[in-house]
Tab-separated table of C-alpha atoms in Angstrom:
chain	number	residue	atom	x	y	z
A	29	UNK	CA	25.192	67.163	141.724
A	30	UNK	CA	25.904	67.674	138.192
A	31	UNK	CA	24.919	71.067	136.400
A	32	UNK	CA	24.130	69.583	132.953
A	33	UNK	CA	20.254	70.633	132.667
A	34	UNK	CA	17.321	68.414	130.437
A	35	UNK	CA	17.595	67.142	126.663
A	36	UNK	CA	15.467	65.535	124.883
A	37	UNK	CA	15.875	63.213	121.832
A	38	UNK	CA	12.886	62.146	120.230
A	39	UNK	CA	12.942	59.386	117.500
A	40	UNK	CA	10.368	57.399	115.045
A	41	UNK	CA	11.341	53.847	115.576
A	42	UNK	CA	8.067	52.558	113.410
A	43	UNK	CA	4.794	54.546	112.232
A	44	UNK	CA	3.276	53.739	115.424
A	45	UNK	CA	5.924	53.880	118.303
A	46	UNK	CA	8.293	57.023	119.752
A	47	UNK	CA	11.377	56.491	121.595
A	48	UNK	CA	12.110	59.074	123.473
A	49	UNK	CA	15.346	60.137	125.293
A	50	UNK	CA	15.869	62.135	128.028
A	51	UNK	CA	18.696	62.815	129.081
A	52	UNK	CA	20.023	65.267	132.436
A	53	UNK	CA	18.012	67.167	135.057
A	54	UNK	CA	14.553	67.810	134.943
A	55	UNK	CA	14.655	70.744	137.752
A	56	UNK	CA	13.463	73.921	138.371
A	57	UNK	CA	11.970	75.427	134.957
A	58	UNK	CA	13.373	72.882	132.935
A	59	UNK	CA	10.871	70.405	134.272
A	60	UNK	CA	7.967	73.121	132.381
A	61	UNK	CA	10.341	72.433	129.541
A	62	UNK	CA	9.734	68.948	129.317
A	63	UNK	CA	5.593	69.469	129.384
A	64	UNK	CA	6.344	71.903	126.273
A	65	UNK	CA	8.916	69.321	124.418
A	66	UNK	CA	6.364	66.021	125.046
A	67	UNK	CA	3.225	67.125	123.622
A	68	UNK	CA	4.332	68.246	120.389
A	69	UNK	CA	4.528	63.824	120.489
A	70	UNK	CA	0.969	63.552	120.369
A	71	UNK	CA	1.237	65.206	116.272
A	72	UNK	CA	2.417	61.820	115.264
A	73	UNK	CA	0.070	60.002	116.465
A	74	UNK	CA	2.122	57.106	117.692
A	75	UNK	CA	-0.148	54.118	119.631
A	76	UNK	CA	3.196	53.896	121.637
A	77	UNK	CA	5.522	56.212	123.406
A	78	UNK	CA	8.698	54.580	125.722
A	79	UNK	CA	10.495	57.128	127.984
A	80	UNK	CA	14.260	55.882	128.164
A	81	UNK	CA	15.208	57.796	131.229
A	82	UNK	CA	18.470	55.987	131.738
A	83	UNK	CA	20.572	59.327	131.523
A	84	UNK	CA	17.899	61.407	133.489
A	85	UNK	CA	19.281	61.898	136.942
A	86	UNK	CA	17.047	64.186	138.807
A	87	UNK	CA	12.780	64.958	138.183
A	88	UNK	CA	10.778	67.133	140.562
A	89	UNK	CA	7.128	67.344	140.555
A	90	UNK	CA	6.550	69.665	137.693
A	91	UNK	CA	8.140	66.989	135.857
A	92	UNK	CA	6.240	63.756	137.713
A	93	UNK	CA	2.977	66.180	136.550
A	94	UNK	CA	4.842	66.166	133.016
A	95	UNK	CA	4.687	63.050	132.840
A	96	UNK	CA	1.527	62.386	134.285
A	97	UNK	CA	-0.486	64.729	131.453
A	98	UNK	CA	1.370	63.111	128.714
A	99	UNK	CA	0.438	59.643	130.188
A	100	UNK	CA	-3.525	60.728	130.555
A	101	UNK	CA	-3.036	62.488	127.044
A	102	UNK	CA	-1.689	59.256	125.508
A	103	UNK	CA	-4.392	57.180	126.918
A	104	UNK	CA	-7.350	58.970	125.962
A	105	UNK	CA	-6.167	58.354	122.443
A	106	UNK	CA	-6.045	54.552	122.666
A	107	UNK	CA	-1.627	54.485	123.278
A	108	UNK	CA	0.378	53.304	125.661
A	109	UNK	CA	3.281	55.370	127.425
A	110	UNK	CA	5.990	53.330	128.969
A	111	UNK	CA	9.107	53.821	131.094
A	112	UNK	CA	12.384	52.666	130.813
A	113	UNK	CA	15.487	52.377	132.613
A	114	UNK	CA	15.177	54.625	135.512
A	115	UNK	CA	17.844	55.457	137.683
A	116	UNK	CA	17.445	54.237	141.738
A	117	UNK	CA	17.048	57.913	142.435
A	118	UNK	CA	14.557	58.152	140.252
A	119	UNK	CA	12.999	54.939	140.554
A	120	UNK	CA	12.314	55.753	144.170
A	121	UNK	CA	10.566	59.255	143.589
A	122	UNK	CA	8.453	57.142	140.986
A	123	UNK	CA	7.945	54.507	143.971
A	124	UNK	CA	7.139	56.916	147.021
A	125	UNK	CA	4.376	58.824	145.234
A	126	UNK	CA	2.725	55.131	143.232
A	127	UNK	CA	3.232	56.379	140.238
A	128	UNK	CA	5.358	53.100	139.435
A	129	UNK	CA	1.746	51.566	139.435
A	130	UNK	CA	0.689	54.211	136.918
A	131	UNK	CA	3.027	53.817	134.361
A	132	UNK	CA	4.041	50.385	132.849
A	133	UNK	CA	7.746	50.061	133.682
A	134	UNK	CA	10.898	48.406	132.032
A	135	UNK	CA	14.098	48.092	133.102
A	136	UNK	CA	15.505	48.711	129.936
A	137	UNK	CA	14.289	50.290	126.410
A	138	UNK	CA	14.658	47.234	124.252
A	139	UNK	CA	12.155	45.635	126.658
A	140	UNK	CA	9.764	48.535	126.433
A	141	UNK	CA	10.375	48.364	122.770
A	142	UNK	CA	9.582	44.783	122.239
A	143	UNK	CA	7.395	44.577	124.911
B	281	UNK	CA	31.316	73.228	168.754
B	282	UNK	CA	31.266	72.637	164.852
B	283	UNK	CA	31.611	74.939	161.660
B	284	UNK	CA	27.650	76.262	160.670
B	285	UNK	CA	26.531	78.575	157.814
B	286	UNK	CA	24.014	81.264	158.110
B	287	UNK	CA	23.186	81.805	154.498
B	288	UNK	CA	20.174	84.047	152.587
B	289	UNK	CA	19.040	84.948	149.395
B	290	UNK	CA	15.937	86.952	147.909
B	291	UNK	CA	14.237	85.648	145.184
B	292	UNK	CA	12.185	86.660	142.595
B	293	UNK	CA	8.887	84.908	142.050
B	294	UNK	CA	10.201	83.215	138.405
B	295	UNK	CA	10.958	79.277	138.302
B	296	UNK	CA	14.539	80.125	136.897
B	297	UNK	CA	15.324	81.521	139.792
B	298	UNK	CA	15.196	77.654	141.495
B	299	UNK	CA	18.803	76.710	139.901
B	300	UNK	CA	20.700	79.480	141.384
B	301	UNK	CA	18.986	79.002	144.962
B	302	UNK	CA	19.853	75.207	145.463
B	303	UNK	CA	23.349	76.440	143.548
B	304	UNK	CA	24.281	78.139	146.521
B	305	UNK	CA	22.546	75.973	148.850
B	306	UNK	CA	23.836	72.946	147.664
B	307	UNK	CA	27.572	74.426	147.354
B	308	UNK	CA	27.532	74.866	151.065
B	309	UNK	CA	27.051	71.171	151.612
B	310	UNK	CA	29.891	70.203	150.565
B	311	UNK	CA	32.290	69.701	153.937
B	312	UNK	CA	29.092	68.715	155.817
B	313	UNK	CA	29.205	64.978	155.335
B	314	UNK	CA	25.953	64.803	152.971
B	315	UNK	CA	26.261	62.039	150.431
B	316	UNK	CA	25.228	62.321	146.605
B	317	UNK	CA	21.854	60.612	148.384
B	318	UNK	CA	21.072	63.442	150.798
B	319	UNK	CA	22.388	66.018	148.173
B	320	UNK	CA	19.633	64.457	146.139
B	321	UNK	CA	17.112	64.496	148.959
B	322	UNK	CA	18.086	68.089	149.516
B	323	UNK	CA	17.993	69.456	146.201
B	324	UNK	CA	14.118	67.541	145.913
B	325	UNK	CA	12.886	68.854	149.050
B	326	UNK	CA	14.546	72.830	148.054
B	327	UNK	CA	13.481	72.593	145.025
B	328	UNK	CA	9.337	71.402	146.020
B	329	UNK	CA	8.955	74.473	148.727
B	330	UNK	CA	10.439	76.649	145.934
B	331	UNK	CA	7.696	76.210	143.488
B	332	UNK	CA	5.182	75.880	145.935
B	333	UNK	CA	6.180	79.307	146.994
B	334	UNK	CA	6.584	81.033	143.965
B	335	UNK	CA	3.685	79.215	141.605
B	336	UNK	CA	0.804	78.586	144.786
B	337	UNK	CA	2.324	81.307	147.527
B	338	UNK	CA	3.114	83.928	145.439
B	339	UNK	CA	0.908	82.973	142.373
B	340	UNK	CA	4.336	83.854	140.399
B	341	UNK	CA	3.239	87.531	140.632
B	342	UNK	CA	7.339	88.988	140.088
B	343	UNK	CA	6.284	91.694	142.063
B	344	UNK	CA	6.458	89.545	145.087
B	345	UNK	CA	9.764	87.726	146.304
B	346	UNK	CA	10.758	84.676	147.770
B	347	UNK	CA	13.432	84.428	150.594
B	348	UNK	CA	15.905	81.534	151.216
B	349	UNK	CA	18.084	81.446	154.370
B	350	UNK	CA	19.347	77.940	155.338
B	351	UNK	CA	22.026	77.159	157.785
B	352	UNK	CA	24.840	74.423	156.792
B	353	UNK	CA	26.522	72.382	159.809
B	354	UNK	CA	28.274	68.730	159.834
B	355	UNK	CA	25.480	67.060	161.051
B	356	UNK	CA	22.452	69.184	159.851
B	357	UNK	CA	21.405	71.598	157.268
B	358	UNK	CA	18.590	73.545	157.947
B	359	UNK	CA	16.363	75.173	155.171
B	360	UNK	CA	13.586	77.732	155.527
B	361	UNK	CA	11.298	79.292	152.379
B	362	UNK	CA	9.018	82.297	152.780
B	363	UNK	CA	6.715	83.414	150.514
B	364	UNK	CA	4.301	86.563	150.551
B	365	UNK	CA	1.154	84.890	150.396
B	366	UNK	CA	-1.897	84.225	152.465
B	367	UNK	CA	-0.559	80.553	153.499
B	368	UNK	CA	-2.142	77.477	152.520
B	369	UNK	CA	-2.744	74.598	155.172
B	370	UNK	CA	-0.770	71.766	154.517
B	371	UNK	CA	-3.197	69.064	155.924
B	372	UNK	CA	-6.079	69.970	153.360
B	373	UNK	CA	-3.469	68.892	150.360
B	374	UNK	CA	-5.151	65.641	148.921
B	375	UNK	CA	-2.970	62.649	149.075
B	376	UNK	CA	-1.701	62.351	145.535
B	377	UNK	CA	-0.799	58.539	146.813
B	378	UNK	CA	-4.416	57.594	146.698
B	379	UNK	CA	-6.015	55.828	143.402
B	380	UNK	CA	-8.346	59.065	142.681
B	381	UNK	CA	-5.252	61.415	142.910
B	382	UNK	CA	-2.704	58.890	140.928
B	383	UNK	CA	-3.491	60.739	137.306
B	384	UNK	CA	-3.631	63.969	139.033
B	385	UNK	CA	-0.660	66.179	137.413
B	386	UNK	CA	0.354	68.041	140.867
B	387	UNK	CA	0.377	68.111	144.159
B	388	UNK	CA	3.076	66.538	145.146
B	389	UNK	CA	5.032	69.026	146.828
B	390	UNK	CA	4.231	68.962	150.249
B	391	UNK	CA	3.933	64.874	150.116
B	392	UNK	CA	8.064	65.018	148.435
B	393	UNK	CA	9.339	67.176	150.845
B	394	UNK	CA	8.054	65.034	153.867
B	395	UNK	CA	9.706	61.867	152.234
B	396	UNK	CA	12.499	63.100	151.759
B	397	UNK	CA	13.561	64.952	155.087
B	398	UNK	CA	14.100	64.454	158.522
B	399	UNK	CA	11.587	66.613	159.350
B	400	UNK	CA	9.082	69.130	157.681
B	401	UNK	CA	7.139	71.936	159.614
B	402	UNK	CA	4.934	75.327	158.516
B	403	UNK	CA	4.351	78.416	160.259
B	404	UNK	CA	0.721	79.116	161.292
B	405	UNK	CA	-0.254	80.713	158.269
B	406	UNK	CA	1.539	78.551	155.723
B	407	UNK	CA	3.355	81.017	154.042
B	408	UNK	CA	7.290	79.452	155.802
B	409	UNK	CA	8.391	75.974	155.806
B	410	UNK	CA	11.218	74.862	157.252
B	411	UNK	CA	13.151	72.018	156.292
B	412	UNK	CA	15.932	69.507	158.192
B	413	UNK	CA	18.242	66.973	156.824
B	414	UNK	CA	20.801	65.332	158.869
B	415	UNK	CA	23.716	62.842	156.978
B	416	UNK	CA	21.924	59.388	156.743
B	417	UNK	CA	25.368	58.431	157.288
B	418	UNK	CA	25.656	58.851	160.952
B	419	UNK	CA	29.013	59.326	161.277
B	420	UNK	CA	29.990	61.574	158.728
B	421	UNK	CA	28.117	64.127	161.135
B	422	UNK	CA	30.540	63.263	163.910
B	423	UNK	CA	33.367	66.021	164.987
C-alpha cells in the first residue's frame, strides 16, 4: 500500500463548474483534511462541482462523510456534485454503503464535465 | 505449525496516530499471502475501529489511549482495538444503507468493518473489537 497521503487540485473550468482533483490516500486524519480543503469550494459559488478521483486510491469513512456534507452542502444551494473515475477499490466502498445511488457517477471527468 | 506475530502498540487518542498503527500492522503482512485486495480490506477495517475508538470510545480525550495488538500468520491476521470508554452496542448503529441514513455524514464504521472481514465481534461492553481476515486467495494461506 503506497505511503503517498491526499492532494487536492482544485480548478475553475467555467464561472459555474469546479474540477476538482484528488489525488492519493484519504486515511486516517487526512480524510478531516479533505472536509477542510472542499468547503472553501462553496466561496465560488459554482452550480457544478466533479470529483475526478482517478488517482485517489484509498477513502475511509471520515472521507465517505466528506463527501457526503459537501454533496448535501452543494445541493441545498441549487448545484450538482458529481464523481468521476473511481478506482474498483473505491468504487466498491462507494457500492457497499449506496452511496453510488447518492452521487451521480461518471466513469471519466470529460463525461462529468460535459455531462 | 506456521510463522505468527504477536504484535502491540499504545496509542494516543489523536487521528494521526492511525498512519503509524496500520504502518506497522500492515508491514507485518507482508510474507502472509494477503493480496493488495485484503491489504486494502485490512487497512479499511484498522483504520474504521481506530476512529471509532479514539473519536466515539475515547471522545479523543489524549488523556486516554488506544491499544493495538494484532497477530500476523499465513493464513490469518487477527486484529483487536481497545478503547477506554463506556462501550457502545453495535446493534443500535442505524443502517447508514437505508434511504433516511444515505445523506447522513457518519456512521459507517461498524457497517465497513463487517464488509470487509471475515469476521467482526465486540466484547460485552463495546469498548474491544476484534477483527479476522484470512487470504481470499486460498492457497496463498497454505504451508
Amino acid at each position: 500500500m503506497g505511503a503517498e497521503h491526499l492532494s487536492i487540485d482544485i480548478e475553475d473550468r467555467d464561472p459555474s463548474t469546479v474540477l476538482i482533483h484528488l489525488r492519493g490516500e484519504a486515511d486516517g486524519a487526512y480524510a478531516e483534511h479533505l472536509h477542510e480543503s472542499l468547503f472553501p469550494v462553496l466561496d465560488r459559488d459554482p452550480m457544478r462541482v466533479v470529483l475526478n478521483l482517478a488517482d485517489l486510491e484509498f477513502i475511509n469513512s471520515l472521507g465517505l462523510g466528506a463527501l457526503i456534507h459537501f454533496h448535501n452542502e452543494l445541493a441545498s444551494r441549487g448545484a450538482t456534485l458529481a464523481l468521476a473515475a473511481a478506482t474498483e477499490a473505491v468504487l466498491e466502498v462507494l457500492q457497499k454503503m449506496r452511496l453510488h445511488e447518492l452521487f451521480t457517477m461518471f466513469d471519466d471527468a470529460d463525461s462529468a464535465l460535459s455531462g | 505449525m506456521p510463522d505468527s506475530t504477536d504484535s502491540k502498540l499504545v496509542l494516543e487518542s489523536r487521528l494521526e496516530e492511525v498512519n503509524r498503527a496500520e504502518a506497522a500492522v500492515l508491514d507485518t503482512l507482508e510474507a502472509c499471502g494477503f493480496d493488495a485486495a485484503d491489504r486494502f480490506a485490512i487497512k479499511l477495517a484498522l483504520e474504521e475501529a481506530l476512529a471509532n475508538a479514539i473519536k466515539h470510545g475515547n471522545d479523543s480525550d489524549e488523556t486516554k489511549s488506544v491499544t493495538v495488538e494484532w497477530t500476523a500468520a499465513p493464513g490469518e491476521v487477527r486484529i483487536i482495538v481497545t478503547d477506554e470508554g463506556p462501550g457502545f452496542t453495535p446493534d443500535d448503529v442505524p443502517d447508514p444503507t437505508l434511504d433516511e441514513n444515505l445523506t447522513k455524514p457518519s456512521g459507517r464504521g461498524v457497517m465497513l468493518m463487517r464488509a470487509y472481514m471475515d469476521e467482526v465481534s465486540f466484547n460485552d461492553a463495546g469498548n474491544k473489537v476484534t477483527l479476522i481476515k484470512r487470504p481470499s486467495n486460498a492457497a496463498a494461506g497454505r504451508d
